[in-house]
Coordinates of C-alpha atoms in Angstrom, one line a residue:
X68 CA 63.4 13.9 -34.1
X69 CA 60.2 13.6 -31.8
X70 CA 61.2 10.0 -30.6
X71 CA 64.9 10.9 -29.6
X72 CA 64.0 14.2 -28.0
X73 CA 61.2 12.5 -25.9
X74 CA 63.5 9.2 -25.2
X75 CA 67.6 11.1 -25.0
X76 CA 66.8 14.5 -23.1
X77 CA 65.0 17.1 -20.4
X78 CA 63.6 19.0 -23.3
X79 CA 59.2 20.0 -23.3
X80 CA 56.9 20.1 -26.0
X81 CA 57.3 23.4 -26.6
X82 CA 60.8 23.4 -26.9
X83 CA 60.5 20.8 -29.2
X84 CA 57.7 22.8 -31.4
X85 CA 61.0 25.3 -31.7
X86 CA 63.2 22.7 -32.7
X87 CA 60.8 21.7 -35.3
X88 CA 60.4 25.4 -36.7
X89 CA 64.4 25.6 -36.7
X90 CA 64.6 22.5 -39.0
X91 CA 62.2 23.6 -40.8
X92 CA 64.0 27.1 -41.8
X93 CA 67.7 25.5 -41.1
X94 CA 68.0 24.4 -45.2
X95 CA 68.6 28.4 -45.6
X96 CA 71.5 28.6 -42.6
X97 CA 73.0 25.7 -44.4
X98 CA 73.0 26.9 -48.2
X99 CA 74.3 30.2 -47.0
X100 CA 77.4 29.3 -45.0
X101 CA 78.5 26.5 -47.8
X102 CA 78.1 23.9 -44.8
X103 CA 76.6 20.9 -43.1
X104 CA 74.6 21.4 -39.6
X105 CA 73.9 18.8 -37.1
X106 CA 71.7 19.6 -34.5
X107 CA 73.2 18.2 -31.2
X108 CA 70.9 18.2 -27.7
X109 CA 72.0 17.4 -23.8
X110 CA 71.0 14.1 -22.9
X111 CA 68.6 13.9 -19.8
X112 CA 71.6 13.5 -17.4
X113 CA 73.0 16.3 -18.9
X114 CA 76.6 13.8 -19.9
X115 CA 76.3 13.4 -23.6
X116 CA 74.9 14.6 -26.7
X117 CA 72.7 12.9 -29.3
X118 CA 72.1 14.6 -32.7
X119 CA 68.6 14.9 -33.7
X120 CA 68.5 16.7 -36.8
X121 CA 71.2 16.7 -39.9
X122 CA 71.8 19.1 -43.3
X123 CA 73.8 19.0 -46.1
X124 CA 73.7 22.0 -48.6
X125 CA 72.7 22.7 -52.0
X126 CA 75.5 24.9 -52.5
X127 CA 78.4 23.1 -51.7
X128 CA 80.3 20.2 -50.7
X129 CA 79.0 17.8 -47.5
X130 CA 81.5 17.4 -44.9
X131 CA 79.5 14.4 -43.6
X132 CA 79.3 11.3 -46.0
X133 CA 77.6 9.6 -43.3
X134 CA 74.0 10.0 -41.9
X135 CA 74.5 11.6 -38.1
X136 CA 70.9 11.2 -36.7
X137 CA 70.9 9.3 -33.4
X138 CA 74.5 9.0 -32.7
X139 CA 75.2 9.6 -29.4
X140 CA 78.7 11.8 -28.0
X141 CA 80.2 11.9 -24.5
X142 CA 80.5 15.5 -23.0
X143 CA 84.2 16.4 -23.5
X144 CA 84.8 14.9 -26.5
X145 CA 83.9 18.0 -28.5
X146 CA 85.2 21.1 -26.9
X147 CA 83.2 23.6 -29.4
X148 CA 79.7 21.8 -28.5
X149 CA 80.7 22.4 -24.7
X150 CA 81.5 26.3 -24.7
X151 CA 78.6 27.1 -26.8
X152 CA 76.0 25.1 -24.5
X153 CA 77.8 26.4 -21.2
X154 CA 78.5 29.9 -22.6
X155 CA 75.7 30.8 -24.9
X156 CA 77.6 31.9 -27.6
X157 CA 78.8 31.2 -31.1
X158 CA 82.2 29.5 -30.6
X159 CA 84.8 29.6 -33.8
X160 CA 88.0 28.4 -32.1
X161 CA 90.2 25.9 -33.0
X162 CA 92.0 24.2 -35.9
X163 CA 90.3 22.5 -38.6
X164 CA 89.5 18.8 -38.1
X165 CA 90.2 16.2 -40.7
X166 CA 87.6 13.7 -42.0
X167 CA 89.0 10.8 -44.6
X168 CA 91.6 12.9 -45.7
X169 CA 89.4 16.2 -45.9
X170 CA 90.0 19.3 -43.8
X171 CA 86.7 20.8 -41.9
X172 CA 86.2 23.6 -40.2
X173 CA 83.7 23.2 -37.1
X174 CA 82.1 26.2 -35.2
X175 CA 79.0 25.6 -33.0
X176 CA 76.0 27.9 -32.5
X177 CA 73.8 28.1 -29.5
X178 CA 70.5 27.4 -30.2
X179 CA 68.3 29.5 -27.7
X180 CA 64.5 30.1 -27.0
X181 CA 63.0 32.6 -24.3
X182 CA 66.7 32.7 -22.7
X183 CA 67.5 29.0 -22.7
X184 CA 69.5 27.3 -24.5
X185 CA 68.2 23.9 -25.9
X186 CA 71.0 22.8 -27.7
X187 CA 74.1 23.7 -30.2
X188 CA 74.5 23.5 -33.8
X189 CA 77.4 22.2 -35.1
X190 CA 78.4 23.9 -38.6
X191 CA 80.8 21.7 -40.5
X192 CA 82.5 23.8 -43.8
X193 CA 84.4 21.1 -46.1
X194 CA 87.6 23.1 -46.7
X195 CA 88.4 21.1 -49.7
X196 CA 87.6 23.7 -52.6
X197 CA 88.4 26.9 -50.5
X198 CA 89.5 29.8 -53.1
X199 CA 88.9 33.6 -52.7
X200 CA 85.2 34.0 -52.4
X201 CA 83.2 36.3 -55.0
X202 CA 81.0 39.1 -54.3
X203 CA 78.0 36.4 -54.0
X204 CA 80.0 34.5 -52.1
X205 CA 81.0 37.0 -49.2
X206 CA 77.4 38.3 -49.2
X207 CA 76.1 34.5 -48.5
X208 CA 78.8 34.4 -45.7
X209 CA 77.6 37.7 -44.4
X210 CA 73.8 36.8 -43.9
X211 CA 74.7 33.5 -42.5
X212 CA 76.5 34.6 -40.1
X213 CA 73.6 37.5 -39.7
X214 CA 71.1 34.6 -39.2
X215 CA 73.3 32.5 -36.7
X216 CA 73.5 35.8 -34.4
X217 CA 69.8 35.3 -34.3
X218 CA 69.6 31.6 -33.3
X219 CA 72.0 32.4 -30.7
X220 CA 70.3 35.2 -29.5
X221 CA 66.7 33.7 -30.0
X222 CA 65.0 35.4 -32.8
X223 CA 65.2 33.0 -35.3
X224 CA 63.6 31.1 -36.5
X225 CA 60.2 33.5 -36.5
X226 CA 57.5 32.3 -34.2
X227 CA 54.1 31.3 -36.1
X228 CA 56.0 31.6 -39.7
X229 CA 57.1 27.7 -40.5
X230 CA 57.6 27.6 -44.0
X231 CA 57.3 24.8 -46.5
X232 CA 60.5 24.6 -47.8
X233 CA 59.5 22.5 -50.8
X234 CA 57.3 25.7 -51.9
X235 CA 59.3 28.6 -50.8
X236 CA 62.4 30.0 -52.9
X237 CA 65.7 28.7 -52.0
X238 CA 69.1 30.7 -51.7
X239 CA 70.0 29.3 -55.1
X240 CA 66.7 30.4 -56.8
X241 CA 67.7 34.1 -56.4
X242 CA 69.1 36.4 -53.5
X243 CA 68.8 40.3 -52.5
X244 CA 70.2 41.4 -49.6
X245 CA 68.5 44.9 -48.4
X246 CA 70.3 47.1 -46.1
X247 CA 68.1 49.0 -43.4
X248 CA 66.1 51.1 -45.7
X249 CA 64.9 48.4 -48.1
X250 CA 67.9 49.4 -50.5
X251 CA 69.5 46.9 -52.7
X252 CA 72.9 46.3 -51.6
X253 CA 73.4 42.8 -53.4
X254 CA 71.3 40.6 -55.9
X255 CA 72.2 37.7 -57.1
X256 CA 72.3 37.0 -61.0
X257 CA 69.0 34.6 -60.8
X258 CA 67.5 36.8 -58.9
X259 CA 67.9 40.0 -60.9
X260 CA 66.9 37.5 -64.1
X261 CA 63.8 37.3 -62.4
X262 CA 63.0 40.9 -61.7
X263 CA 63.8 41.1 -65.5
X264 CA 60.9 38.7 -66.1
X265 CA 59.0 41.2 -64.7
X266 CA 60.1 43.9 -66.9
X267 CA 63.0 45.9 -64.8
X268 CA 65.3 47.1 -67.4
X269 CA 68.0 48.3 -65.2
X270 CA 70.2 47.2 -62.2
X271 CA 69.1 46.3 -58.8
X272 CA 71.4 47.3 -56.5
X273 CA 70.6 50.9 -55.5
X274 CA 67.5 51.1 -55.8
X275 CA 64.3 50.8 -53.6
X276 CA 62.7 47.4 -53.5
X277 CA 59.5 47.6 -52.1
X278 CA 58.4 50.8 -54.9
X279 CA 60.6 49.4 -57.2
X280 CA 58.5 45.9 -57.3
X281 CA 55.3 47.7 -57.0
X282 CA 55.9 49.6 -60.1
X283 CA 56.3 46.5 -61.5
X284 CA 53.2 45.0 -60.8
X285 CA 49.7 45.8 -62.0
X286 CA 47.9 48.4 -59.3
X287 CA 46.0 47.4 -57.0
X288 CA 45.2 49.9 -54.8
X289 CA 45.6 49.5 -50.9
X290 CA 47.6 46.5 -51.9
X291 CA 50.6 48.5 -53.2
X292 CA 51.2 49.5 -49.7
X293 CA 51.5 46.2 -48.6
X294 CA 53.7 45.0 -51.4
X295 CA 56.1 47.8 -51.0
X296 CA 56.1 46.8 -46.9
X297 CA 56.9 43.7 -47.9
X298 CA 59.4 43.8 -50.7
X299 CA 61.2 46.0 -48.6
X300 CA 61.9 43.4 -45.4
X301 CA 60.3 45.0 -42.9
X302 CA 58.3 41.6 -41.9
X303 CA 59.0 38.0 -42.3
X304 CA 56.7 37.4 -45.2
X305 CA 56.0 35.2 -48.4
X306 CA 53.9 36.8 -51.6
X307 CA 54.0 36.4 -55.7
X308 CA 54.6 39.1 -57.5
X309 CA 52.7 39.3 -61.4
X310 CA 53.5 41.8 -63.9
X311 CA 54.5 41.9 -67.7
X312 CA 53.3 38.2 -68.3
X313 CA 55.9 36.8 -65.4
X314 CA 55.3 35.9 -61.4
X315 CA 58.1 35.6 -59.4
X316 CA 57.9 34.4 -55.7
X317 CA 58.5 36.4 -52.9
X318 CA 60.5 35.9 -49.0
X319 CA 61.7 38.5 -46.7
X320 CA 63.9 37.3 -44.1
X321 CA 64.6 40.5 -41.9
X322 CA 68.1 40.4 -40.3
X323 CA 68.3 41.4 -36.6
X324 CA 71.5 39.7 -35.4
X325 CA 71.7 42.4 -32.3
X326 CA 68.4 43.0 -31.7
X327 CA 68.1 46.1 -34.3
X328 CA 67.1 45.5 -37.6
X329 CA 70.0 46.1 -40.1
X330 CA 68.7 44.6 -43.4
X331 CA 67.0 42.1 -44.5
X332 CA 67.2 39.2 -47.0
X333 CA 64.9 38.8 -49.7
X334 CA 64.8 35.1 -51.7
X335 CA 63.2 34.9 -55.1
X336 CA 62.1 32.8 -57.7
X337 CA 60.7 33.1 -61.2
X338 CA 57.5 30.9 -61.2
X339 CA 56.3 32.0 -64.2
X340 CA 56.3 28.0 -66.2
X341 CA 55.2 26.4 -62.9
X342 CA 51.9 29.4 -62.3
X343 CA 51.6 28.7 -66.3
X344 CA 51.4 24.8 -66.3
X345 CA 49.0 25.2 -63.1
X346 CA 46.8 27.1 -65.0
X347 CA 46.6 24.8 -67.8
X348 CA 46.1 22.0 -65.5
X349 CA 43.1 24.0 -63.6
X350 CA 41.4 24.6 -67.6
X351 CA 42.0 21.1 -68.3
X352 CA 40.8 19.8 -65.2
X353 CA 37.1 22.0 -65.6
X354 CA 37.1 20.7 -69.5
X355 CA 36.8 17.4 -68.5
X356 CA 34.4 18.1 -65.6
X357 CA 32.1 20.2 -68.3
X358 CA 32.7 17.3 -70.8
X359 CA 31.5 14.9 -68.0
X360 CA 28.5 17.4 -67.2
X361 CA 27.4 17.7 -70.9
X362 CA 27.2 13.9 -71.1
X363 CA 25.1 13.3 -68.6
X364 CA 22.6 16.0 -69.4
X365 CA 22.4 14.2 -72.9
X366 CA 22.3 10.9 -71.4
X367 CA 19.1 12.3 -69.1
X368 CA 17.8 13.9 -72.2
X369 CA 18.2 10.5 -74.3
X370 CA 16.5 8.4 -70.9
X371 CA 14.0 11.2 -71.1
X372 CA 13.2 10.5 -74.6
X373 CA 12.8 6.7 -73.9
X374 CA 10.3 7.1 -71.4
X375 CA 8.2 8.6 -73.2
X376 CA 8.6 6.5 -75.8
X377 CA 7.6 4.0 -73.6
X378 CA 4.7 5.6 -72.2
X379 CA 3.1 5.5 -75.6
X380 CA 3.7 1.8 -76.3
X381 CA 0.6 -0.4 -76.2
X382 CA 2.3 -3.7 -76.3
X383 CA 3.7 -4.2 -72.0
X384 CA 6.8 -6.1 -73.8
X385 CA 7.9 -3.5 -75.7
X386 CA 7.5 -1.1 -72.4
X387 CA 8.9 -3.2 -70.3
X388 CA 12.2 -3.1 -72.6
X389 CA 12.3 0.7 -73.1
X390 CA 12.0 1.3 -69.1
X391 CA 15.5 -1.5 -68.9
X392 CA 16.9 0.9 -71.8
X393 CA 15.9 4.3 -69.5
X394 CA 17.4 2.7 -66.2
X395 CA 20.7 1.6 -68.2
X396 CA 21.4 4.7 -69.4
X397 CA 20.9 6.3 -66.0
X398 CA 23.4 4.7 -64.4
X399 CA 25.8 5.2 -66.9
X400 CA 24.4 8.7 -66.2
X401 CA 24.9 8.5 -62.6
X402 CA 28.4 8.1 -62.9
X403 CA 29.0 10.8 -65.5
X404 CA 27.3 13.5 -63.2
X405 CA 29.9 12.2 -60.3
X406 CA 33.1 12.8 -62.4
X407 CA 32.1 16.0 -63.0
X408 CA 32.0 17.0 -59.7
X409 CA 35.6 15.6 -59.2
X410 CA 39.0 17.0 -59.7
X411 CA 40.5 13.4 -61.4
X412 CA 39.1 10.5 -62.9
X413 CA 38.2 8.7 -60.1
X414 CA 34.8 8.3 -58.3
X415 CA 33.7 6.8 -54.8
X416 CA 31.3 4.3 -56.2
X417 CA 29.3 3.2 -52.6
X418 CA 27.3 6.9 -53.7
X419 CA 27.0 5.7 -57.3
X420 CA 26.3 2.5 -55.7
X421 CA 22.9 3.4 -53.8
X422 CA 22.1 5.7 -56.3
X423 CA 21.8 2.8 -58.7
X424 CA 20.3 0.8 -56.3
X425 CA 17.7 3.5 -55.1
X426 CA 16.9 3.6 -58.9
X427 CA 16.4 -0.2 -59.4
X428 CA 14.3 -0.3 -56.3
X429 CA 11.4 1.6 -57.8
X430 CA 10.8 -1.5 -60.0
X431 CA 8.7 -2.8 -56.8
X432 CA 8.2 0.4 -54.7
X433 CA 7.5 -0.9 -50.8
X434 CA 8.0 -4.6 -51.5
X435 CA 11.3 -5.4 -51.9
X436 CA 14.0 -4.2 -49.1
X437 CA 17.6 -3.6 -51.0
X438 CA 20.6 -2.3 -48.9
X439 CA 24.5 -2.2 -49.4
X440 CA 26.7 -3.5 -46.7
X441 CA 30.3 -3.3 -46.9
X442 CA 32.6 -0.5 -49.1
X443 CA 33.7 -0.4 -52.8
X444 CA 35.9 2.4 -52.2
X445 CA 37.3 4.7 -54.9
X446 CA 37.8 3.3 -58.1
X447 CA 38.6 4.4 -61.6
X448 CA 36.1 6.0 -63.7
X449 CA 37.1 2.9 -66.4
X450 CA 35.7 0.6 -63.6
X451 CA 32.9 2.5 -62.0
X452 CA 30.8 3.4 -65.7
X453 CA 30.6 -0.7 -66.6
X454 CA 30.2 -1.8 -63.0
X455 CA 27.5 0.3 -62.6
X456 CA 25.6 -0.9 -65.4
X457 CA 26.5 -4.8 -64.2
X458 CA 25.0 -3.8 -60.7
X459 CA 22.0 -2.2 -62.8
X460 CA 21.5 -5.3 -64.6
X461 CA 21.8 -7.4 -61.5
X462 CA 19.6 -6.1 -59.4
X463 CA 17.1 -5.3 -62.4
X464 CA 17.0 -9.3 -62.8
X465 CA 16.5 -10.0 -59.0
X466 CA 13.7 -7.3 -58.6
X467 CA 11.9 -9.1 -61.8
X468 CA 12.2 -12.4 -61.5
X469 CA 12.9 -13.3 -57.7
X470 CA 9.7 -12.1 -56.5
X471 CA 6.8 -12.7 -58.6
X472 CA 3.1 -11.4 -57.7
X473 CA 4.4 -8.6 -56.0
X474 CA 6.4 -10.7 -52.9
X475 CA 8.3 -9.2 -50.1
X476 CA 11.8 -9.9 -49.8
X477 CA 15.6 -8.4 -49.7
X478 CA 18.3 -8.0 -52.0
X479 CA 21.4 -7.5 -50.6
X480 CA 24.8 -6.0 -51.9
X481 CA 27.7 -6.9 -50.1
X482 CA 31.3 -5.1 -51.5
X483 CA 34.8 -6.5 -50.2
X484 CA 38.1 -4.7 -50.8
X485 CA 41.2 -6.4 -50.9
X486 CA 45.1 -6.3 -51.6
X487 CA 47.1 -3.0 -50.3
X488 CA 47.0 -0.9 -54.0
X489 CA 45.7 -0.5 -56.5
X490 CA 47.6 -2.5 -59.1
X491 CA 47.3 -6.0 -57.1
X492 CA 43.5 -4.9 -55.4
X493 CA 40.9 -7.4 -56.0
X494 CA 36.5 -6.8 -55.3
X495 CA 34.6 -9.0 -54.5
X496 CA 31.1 -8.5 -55.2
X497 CA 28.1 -10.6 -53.8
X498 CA 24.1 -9.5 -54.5
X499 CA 22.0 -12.1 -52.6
X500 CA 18.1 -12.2 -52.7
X501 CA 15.8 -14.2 -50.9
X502 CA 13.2 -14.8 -53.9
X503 CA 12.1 -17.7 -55.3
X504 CA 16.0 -19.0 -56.7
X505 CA 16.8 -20.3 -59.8
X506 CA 15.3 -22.6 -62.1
X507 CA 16.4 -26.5 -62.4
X508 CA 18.9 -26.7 -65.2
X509 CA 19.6 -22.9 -65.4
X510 CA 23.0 -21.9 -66.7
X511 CA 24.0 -18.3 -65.9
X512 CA 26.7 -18.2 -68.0
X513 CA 24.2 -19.6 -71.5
X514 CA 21.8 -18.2 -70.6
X515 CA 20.1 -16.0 -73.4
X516 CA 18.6 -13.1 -71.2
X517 CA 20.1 -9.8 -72.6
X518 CA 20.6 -8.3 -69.1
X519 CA 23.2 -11.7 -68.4
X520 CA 24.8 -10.7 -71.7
X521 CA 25.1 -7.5 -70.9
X522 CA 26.7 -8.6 -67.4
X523 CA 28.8 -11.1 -68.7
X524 CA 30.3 -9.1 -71.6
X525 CA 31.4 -6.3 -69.1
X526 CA 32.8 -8.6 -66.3
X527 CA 35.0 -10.5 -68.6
X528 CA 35.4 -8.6 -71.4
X529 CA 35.6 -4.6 -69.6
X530 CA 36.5 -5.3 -66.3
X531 CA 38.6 -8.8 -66.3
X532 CA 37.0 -10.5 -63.5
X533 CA 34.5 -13.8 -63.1
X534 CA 30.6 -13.5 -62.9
X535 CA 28.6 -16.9 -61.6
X536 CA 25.0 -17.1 -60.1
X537 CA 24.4 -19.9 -58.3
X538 CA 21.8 -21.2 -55.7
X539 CA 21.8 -19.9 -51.9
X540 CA 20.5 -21.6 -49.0
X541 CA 18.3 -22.0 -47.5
X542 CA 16.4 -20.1 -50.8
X543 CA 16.8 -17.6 -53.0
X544 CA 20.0 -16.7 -55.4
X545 CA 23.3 -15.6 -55.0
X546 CA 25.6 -13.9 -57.9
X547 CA 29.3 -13.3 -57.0
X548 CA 31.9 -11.0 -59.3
X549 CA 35.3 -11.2 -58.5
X550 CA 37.1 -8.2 -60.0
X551 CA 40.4 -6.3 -60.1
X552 CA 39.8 -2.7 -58.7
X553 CA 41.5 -1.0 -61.5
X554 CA 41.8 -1.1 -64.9
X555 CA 43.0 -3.8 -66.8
X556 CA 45.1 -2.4 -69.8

């Protein structure tokens, strides 16, 4: 809609903000007058029409099999778009048209904002299954034709109130039409189904809404006073209503089609599974976040227990190995304590990534530079607990063995994303020192060092990618993984 508007007519940004707000309510205009809408607009030279916006209903019939956004109309041609745009008003006249064999009936509404009028509705009713209309029926007519006074006139839709429509109740999720005082006149069987859920036991119509529905909800003091406001219409507003183990969903719609308020709509809808299922999710979700918390405090306490261990061995080997054992567990560790601050099962590993490396690095405090370049992005937690314990391993074996006698040097890890999802994403992987390299004859992937075990058993094996270390130039060693970024069931 922004790109015709700005390119086909005269109409400003704020005009068009209004256009977006009627759209945005216009699903509710549709459902109630069992009809299609097109929203047409005056070109720029002010001798055509292009529609901009298009909407079938929920509750009956479309009268337009084919999509209507962007076709263009010369002035003339449609007498009904004419009289409304030139004489602001909502224009009825006229025989029904017929469309492959179907009769329609066309009326066009003004659409106006601070006393102009931007452009013209067309309402298209499908004729086909016209029969005497029921009491729901008539009372759906009724407020369309209530809300359509208000376009015309320009107090609908309600300035600073856009409404998600995928979240709010729908016509078809319940109905209850108010007259001025907040008394029921009309409620539609869903909706009185869900005022049941709440534990009503009688009718609807008759009675008071607003203390009606606060009876039915727990007290909450100053609340109740609000509630009853807005059960009762008097404001455009959305709420959730809990009582007797059900929540329904709440929207008044006050009806002002001459300027004075004469009722008001009320849409409802029993969200008691959905509010249910939520709440499951949320207890779920902080299960798995305290599971995730309660491992890594007893992988810290199991670390803790290793070093000192190894601060009472007396042979260096066996220290040595205990201290690899303490910084394996913690990166497993690392990643455990990220999960749990997370909502899902997936981590950004560039902070698991220089946690791992700021915990390698105290091998040779001051001597040795590492640094990450580059991002490894979000990946699944399946991927992130092994691959930290490969980058552990890595940069364990570079720390140890590429600088001897304490030398200075750098250790580099350099992460490459890939592909455009996550099934066909690839990372590439490269940790490059600039020690001593590798010596003659050395085969990384024979070699008997447990840390290269370790690395090649989770490349291949866990994580379905390649390992290789190889010589760089002009000195120093270069390993490279190539590995899918998620998991490989």
């Amino acid at each position: 809609m922004n790109d015709l508007v700005r390119q086909h007519t005269a109409l400003g940004e704020t005009d068009l903000e209004w256009l977006h707000l009627l759209v945005s309510e216009w699903q509710l205009l549709s459902d109630l007058s069992f009809a299609d809408l097109v929203l047409w607009v005056p070109t720029l030279d002010g001798t055509r029409y292009v529609s901009v916006a298009q909407m079938r209903p929920n509750t009956g019939p479309t009268s337009y099999q084919d999509d209507m956004v962007g076709h263009l109309v010369p002035r003339g041609r449609r007498p009904l778009l004419d009289a409304a745009l030139d004489e602001g008003r909502i224009v009825r006249e006229g025989d029904p048209e017929w469309r492959e064999e179907v009769p329609v009936r066309v009326e066009s509404i003004p659409v106006r904002r601070e006393g102009r009028v931007l452009g013209v509705i067309a309402r298209n009713t499908n004729l086909l299954t016209v029969r005497t209309p029921s009491r729901l029926e008539l009372t759906y007519l009724q407020s369309a034709s209530d809300l359509a006074q208000m376009i015309a006139a320009g107090s609908f839709p309600f300035p600073g109130q856009q409404v998600d429509m995928d979240a709010s109740p729908r016509v078809g999720d319940g109905l209850i039409r108010l007259d001025a005082d907040g008394v029921v006149t009309y409620a539609s069987p869903n909706a009185l189904s869900a005022y049941h859920r709440l534990g009503l036991a009688s009718d609807l119509v008759g009675q008071d809404l607003g203390a009606t529905t606060a009876e039915l909800a727990p007290s909450r003091g100053p609340v109740d006073e609000a509630l009853v406001k807005l059960a009762s219409g008097w404001a455009p507003r959305e709420t959730e209503v809990e009582g007797n183990g059900g929540v329904i969903q709440l929207r008044a719609i006050p009806l002002k089609p001459k300027g004075t308020r004469i009722g008001s709509l009320v849409l409802c809808r029993d969200v008691t599974e959905l509010r249910r299922r939520e709440r499951e999710l949320i207890t779920k979700d902080a299960t798995i976040r305290e599971i995730h918390h309660r491992v890594k405090n007893n992988l810290q306490t199991v670390a803790a227990l290793l070093r000192l261990q190894a601060r009472r061995m007396d042979s260096p080997q066996g220290r040595e190995a205990l201290n690899e054992a303490v910084r394996r567990v913690g990166s497993i560790a690392i990643v455990h304590e990220t999960l749990s601050q997370n909502l899902d099962e997936r981590v950004e590993f560039d902070e698991i990534a220089d946690r791992v490396i700021a915990m390698v690095s105290e091998i040779s405090p001051g001597k040795v530079d590492c640094r990450r370049t580059g991002r490894f992005g979000i990946l699944d937690a399946e991927v992130a607990t092994p691959l930290s314990m490969v980058l552990t391993e890595i940069l364990q074996n570079a720390l140890e063995h590429a600088f001897p006698q304490g030398e200075r040097g750098t250790v580099e890890v350099a992460a490459l994303r890939s592909g455009t999802g996550r099934k066909d994403g690839r990372l590439l992987i490269t940790v490059l020192d600039d020690g001593d390299g590798l010596p003659e004859g050395f085969d990384p992937q024979r070699a008997g060092n447990l840390g290269l075990q370790i690395v090649r058993t989770l490349v291949e094996g866990e994580l379905g990618g390649t390992f290789d270390m190889v010589r760089a130039e002009p000195r120093g060693t270069k390993v490279v993984l190539d590995l899918p970024s998620s998991p490989q069931k």
